[in-house]
Coordinates of C-alpha atoms and ligand atoms in Angstrom, one line a residue:
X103 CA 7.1 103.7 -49.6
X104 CA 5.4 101.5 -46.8
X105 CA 2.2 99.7 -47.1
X106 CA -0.5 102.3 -47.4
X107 CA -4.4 101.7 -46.4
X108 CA -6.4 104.0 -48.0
X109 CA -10.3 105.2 -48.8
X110 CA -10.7 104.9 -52.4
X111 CA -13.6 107.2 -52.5
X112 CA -12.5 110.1 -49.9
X113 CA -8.9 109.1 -49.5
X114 CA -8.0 108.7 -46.1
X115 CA -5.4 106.5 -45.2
X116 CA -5.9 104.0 -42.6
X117 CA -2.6 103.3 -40.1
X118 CA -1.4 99.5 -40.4
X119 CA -2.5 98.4 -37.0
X120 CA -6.5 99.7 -37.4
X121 CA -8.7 96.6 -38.4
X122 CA -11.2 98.9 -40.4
X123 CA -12.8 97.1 -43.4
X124 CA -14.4 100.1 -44.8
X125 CA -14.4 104.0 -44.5
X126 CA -16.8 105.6 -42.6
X127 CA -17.6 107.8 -45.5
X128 CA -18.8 104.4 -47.1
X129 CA -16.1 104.1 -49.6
X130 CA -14.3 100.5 -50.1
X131 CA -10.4 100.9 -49.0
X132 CA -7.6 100.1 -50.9
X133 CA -4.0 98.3 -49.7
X134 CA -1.0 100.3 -51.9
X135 CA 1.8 97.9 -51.4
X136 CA 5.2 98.3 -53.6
X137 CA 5.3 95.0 -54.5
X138 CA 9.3 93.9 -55.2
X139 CA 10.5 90.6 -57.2
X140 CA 14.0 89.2 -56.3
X141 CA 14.1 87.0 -59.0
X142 CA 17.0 85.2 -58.2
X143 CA 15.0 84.4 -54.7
X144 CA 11.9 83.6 -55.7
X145 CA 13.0 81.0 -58.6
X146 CA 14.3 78.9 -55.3
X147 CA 11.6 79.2 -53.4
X148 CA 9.0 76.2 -53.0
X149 CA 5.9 76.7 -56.0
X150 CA 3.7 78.1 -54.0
X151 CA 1.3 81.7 -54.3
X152 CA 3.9 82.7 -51.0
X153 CA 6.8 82.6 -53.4
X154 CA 6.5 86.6 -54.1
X155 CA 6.8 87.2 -50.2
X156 CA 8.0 90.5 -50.8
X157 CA 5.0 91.3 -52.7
X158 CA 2.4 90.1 -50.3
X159 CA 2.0 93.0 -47.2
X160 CA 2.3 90.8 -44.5
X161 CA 5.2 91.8 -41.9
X162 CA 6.0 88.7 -40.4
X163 CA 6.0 85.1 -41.4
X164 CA 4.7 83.5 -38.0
X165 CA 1.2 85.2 -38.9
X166 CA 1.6 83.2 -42.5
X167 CA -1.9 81.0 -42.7
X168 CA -1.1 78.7 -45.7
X169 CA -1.1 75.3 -47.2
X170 CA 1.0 76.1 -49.3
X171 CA -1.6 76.2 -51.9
X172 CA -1.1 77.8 -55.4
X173 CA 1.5 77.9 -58.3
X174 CA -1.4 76.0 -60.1
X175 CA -0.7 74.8 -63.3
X176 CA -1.0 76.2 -66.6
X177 CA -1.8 74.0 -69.4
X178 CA -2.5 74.3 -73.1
X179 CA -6.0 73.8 -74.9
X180 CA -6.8 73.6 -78.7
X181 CA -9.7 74.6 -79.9
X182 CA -10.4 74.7 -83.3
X183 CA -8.2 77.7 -85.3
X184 CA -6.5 78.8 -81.7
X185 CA -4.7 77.4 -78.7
X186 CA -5.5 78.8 -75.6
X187 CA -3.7 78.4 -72.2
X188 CA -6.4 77.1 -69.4
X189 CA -5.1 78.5 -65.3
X190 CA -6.1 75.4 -63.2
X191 CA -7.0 77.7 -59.9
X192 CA -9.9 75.2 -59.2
X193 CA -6.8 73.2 -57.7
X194 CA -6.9 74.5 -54.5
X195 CA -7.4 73.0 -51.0
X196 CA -11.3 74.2 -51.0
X197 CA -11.8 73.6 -54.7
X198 CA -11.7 77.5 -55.8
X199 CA -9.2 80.5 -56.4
X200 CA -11.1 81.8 -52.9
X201 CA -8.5 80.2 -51.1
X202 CA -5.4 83.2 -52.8
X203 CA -7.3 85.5 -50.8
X204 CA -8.1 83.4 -47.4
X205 CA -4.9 83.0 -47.1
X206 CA -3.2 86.4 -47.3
X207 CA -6.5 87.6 -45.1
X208 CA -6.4 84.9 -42.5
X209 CA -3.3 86.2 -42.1
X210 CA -3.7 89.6 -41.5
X211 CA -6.5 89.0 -39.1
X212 CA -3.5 86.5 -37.1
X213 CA -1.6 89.6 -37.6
X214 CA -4.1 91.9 -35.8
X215 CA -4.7 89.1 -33.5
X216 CA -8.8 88.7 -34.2
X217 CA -10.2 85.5 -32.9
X218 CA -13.5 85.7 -34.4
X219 CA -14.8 86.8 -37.9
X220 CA -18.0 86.7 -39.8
X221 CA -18.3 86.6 -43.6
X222 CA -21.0 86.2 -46.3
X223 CA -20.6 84.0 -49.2
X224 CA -22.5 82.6 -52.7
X225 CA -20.7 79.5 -51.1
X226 CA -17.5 79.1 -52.0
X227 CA -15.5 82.6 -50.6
X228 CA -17.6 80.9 -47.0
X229 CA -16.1 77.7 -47.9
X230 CA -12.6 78.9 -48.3
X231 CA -12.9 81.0 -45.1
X232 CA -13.9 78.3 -42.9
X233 CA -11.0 76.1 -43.8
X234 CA -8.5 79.0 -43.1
X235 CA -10.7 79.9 -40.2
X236 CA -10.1 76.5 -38.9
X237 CA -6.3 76.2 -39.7
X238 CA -5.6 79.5 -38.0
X239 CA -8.1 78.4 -35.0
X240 CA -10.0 81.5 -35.3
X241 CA -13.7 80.9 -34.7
X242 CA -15.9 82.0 -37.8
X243 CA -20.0 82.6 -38.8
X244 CA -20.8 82.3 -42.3
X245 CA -24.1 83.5 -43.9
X246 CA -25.3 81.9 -47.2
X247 CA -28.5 82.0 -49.5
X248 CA -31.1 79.2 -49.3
X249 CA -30.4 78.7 -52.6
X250 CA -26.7 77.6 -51.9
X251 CA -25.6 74.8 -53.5
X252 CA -25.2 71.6 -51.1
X253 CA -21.9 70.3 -51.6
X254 CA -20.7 74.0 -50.3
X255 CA -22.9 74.1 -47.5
X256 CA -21.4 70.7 -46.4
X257 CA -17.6 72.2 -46.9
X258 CA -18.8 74.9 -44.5
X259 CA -20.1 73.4 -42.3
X260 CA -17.5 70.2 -42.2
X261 CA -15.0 72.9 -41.4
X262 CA -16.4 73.8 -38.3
X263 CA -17.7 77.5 -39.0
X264 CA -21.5 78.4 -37.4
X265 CA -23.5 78.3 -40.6
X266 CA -26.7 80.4 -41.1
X267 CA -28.9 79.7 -44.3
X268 CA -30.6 83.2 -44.7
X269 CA -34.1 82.9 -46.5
X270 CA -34.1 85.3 -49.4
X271 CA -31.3 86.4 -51.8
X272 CA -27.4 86.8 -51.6
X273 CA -27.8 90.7 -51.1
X274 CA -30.0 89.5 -47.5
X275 CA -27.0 86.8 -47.2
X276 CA -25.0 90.2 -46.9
X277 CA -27.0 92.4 -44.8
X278 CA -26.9 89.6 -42.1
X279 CA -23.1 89.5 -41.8
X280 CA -22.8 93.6 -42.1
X281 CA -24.8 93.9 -39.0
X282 CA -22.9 91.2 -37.3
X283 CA -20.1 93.1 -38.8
X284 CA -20.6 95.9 -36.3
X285 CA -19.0 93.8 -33.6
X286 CA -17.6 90.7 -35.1
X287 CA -14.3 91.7 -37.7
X288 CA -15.6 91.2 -41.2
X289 CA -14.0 89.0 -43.1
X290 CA -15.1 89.9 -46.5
X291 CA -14.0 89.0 -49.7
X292 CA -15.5 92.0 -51.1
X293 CA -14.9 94.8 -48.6
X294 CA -11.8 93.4 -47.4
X295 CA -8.9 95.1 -49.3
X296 CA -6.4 92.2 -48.0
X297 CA -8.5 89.8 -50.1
X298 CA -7.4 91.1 -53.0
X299 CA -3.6 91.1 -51.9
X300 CA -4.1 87.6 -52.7
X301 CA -5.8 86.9 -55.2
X302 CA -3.5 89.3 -57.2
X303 CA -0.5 86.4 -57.2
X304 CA -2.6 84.3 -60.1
X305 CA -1.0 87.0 -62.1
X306 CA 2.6 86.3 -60.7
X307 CA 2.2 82.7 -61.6
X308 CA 1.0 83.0 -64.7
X309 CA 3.9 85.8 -65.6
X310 CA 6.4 83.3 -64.1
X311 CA 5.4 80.3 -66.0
X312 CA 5.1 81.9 -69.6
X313 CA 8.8 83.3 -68.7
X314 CA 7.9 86.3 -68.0
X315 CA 5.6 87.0 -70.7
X316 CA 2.9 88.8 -70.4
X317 CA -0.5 87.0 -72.4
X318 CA -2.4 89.9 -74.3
X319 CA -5.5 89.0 -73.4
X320 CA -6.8 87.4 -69.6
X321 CA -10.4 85.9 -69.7
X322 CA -12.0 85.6 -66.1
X323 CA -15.7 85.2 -64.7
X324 CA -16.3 88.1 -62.5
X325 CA -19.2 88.6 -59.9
X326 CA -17.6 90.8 -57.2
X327 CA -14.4 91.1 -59.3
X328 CA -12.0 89.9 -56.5
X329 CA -10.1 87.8 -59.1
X330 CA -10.6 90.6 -61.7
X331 CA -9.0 93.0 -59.3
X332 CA -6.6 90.7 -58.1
X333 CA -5.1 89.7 -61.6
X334 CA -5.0 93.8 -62.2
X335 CA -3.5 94.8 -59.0
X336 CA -0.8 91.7 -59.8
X337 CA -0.7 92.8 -63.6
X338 CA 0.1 96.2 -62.9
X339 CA 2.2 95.7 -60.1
X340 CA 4.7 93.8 -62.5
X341 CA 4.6 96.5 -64.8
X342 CA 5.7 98.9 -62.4
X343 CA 8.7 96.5 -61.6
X344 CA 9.7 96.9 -64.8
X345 CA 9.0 92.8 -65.2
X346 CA 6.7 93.7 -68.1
X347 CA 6.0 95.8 -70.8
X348 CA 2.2 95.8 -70.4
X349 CA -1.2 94.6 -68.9
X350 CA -3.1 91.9 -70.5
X351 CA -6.6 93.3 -71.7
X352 CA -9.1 91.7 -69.3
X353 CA -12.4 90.4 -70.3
X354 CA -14.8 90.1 -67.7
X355 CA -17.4 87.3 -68.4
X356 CA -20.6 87.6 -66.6
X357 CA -24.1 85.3 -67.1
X358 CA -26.8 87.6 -69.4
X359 CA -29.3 86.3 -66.4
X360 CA -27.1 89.0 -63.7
X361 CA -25.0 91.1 -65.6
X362 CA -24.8 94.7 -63.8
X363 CA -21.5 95.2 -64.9
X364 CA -22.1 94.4 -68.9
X365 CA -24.8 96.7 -68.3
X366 CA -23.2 99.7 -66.4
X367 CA -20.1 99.7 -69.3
X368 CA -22.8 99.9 -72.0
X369 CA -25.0 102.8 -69.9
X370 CA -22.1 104.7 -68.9
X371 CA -21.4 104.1 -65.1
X372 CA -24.7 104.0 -63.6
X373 CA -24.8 101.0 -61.9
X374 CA -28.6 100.0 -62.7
X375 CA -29.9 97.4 -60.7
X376 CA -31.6 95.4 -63.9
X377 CA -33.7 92.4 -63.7
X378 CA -31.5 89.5 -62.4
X379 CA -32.9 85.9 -63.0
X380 CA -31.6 82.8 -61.9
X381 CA -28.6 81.1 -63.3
X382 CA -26.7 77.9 -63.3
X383 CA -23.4 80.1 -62.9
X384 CA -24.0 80.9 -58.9
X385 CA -21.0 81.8 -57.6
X386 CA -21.1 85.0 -59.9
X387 CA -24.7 85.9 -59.2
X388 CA -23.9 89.2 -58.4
X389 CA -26.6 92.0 -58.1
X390 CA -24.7 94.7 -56.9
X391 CA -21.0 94.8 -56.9
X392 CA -19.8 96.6 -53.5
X393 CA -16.3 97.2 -56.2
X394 CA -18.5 98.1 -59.4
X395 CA -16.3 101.1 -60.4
X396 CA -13.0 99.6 -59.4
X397 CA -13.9 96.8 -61.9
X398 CA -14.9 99.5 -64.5
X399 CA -12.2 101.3 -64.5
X400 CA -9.6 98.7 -64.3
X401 CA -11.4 96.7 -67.0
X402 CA -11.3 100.1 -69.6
X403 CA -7.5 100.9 -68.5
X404 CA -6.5 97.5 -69.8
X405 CA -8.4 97.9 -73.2
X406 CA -10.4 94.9 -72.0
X407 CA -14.2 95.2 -72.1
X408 CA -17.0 92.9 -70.6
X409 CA -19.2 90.1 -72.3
X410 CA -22.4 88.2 -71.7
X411 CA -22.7 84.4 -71.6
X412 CA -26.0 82.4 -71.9
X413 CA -27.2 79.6 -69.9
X414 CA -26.7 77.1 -72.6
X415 CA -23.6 78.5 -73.5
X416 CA -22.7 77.5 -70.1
X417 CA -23.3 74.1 -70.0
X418 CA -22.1 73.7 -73.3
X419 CA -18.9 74.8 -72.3
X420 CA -19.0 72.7 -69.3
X421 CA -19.4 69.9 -71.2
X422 CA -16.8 71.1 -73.9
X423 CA -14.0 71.3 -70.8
X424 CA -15.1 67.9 -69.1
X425 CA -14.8 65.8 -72.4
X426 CA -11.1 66.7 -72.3
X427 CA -10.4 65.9 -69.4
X428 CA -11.2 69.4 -66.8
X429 CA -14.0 69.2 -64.4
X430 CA -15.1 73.1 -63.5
X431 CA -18.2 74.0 -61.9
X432 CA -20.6 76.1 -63.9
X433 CA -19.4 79.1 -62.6
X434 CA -15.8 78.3 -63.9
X435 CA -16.9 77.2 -67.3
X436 CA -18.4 80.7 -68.2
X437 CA -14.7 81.8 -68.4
X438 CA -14.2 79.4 -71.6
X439 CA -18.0 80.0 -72.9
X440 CA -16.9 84.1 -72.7
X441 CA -14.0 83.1 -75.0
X442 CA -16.1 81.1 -77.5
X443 CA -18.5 84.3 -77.9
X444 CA -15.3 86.8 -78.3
X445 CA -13.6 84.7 -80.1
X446 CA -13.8 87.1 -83.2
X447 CA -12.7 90.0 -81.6
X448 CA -9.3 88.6 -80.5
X449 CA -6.1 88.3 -83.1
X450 CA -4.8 84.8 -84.1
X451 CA -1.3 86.0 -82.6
X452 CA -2.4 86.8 -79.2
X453 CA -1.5 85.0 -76.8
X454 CA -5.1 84.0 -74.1
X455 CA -5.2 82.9 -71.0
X456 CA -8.1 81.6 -69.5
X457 CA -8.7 81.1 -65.9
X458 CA -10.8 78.3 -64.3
X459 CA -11.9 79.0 -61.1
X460 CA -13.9 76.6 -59.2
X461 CA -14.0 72.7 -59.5
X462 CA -16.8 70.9 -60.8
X463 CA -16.6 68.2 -57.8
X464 CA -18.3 71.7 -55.9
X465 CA -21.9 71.5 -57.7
X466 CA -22.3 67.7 -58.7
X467 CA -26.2 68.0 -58.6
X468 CA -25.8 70.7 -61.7
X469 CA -23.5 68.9 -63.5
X470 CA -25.4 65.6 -63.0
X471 CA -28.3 67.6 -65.1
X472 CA -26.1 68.7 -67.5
X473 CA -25.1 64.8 -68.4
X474 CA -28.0 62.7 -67.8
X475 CA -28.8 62.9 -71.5
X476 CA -26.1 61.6 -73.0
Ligands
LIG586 C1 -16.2 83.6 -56.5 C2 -16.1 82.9 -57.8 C3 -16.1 83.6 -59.0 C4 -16.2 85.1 -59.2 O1 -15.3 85.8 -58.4 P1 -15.6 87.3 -58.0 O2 -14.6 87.6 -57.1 O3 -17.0 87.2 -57.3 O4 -15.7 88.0 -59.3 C5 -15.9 82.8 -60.2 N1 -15.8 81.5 -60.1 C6 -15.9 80.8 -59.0 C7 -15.8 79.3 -59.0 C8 -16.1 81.5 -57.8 O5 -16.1 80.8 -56.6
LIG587 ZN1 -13.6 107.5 -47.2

């Protein structure tokens, strides 16, 4: 089977060489890639997310945009009656996991030789386009909320893309780049199905560096559920190699101030648009998830199931990670304050993986709140 672009709502497959980013039928598209692991290769290859080249559905390697980012490291945390294993993927060139999927995206868009691209961002997906934008020397237009946080607005900007600040909300943000998107090549995190071909290696690296092992249980923020999606696609594809025996139940953490997806697994699939209120946790404000079902589904197939985090639950896990030692943005730190609330539900013996997303060094003005009292 070759790579297969399809509509996940009507079905259509897209050939390789069209640059469509949606279906005209409205539905988001899908990348089907049999993902293969030569082993004995890819244990000599340099540690790097590019390592499972056969897995990543890019044709040839002179349209590779990297820095060789990824293969983050995996270390141990113990917590009181547990230990759990923390995924460092705020080490990345721009500070977030974004960059797994810039980098297999930027790529493509070398591939279909695009020189200019729009996207819209909380902040950091704009932040980790830019860069790769400016690596591959393709020109790029980012539009942001007012509301964005300035140390992101400064990466954006610092990497040379045209930066609009769009009064209003992350869904105007949106609007702004999908009408742009009707001449300029969208380069979405959430509409683009490439994006997820790479944010779907964190699961290679973590299978890799627990030997092969797959955790039982995977514990990630999720907003627009790229990294959500991404760790399923990469679960499942091992799974079908025959590298593992199963899929880690997922846990998708949201903030209780925007939580549509919480909501839509409790109300049985309609996603309702509740009341969303601000939160410290702005990278995963997310009204309206253009992959709400996708996330569903893949969330219930695993036996995972989503949770609801606080705003002081937040920042007391922020302040739980920096006082040993890991500085994660808000954002990043509901991942851990998810696993403090579920910690109940999940058995001494199994094995948790906890991802951290973005750095902390990405919102200093929160986390300069959060520790002028002490
Ligand atoms: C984007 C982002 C998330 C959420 O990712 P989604 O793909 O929107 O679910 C979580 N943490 C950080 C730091 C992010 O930048
Ligand atoms: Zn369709």
């Amino acid at each position: 089977m070759d790579t297969l672009i399809r509509c996940s709502k009507c079905g259509l497959a897209f050939s390789q060489s069209e640059a469509s980013w949606a279906c005209n039928c409205g539905g988001v598209l899908d990348v089907l890639h049999p993902a293969e692991f030569p082993l004995e290769k890819i244990k000599r290859r340099t540690p790097t997310m590019w390592r499972y080249r056969e897995a990543i559905p890019i044709a040839d390697d002179s349209n590779i945009v990297s820095f060789n980012e990824g293969f983050t490291p995996i270390s141990s945390l113990r917590t009181e009656k547990r230990s759990v294993l923390l995924k460092l993927d705020f080490l990345f060139p721009t500070g977030s996991f974004k960059d797994r999927g810039s980098s297999v995206l930027l790529s493509r868009i070398k591939e279909l030789g695009v020189r200019s691209v729009v996207e819209d961002s909380s902040g950091n997906a704009g932040a980790s386009i830019a860069a790769y934008c400016a690596m591959a020397s393709v020109e790029c237009r980012i539009y942001v909320a007012e509301n964005t946080s300035e140390s992101k607005l400064a990466q954006i900007k610092a990497f040379g893309a045209e930066l609009h600040i769009v009064p209003g909300t992350r869904e105007d943000a949106s609007e702004r780049a999908s009408d742009d998107a009707r001449t300029l090549y969208y380069a979405s995190h959430c509409w683009n199905p490439f994006f997820l071909q790479g944010t779907k290696t964190v699961a290679y690296e973590i299978a890799e560096q627990l030997e092969w092992k797959t955790p039982e249980v995977l514990i990630v923020p999720v907003g627009n559920g790229t990294l959500l999606l991404g760790a399923y696609i990469g679960f499942t594809d091992l799974y079908l190699a025959g590298l593992s025996s199963k899929i880690p139940k997922i846990i998708g953490v949201q903030s209780e101030n925007c939580a549509p997806l919480f909501h839509m697994q409790r109300n049985n699939q309609t996603l309702s648009e509740g009341p969303a209120s601000e939160t410290v946790a702005e990278g995963i404000a997310v009204r309206k998830p253009i992959r709400a079902e996708q996330i569903l589904d893949a969330v219930k197939i695993t036996g995972g199931w989503f949770t609801t985090t606080s705003e002081t639950d937040i920042e007391e896990a922020a302040t739980y990670l920096a006082r040993r030692g890991y500085l994660v943005e808000p954002t990043a730190a509901v991942a851990m304050a998810g696993f403090a609330r579920n910690k109940s539900r999940l058995l001494q013996e199994e094995s948790v993986v906890i991802i951290l997303t973005g750095s902390g060094l990405k919102d200093t003005k929160n986390l300069s709140k959060l520790f002028t009292h002490q």
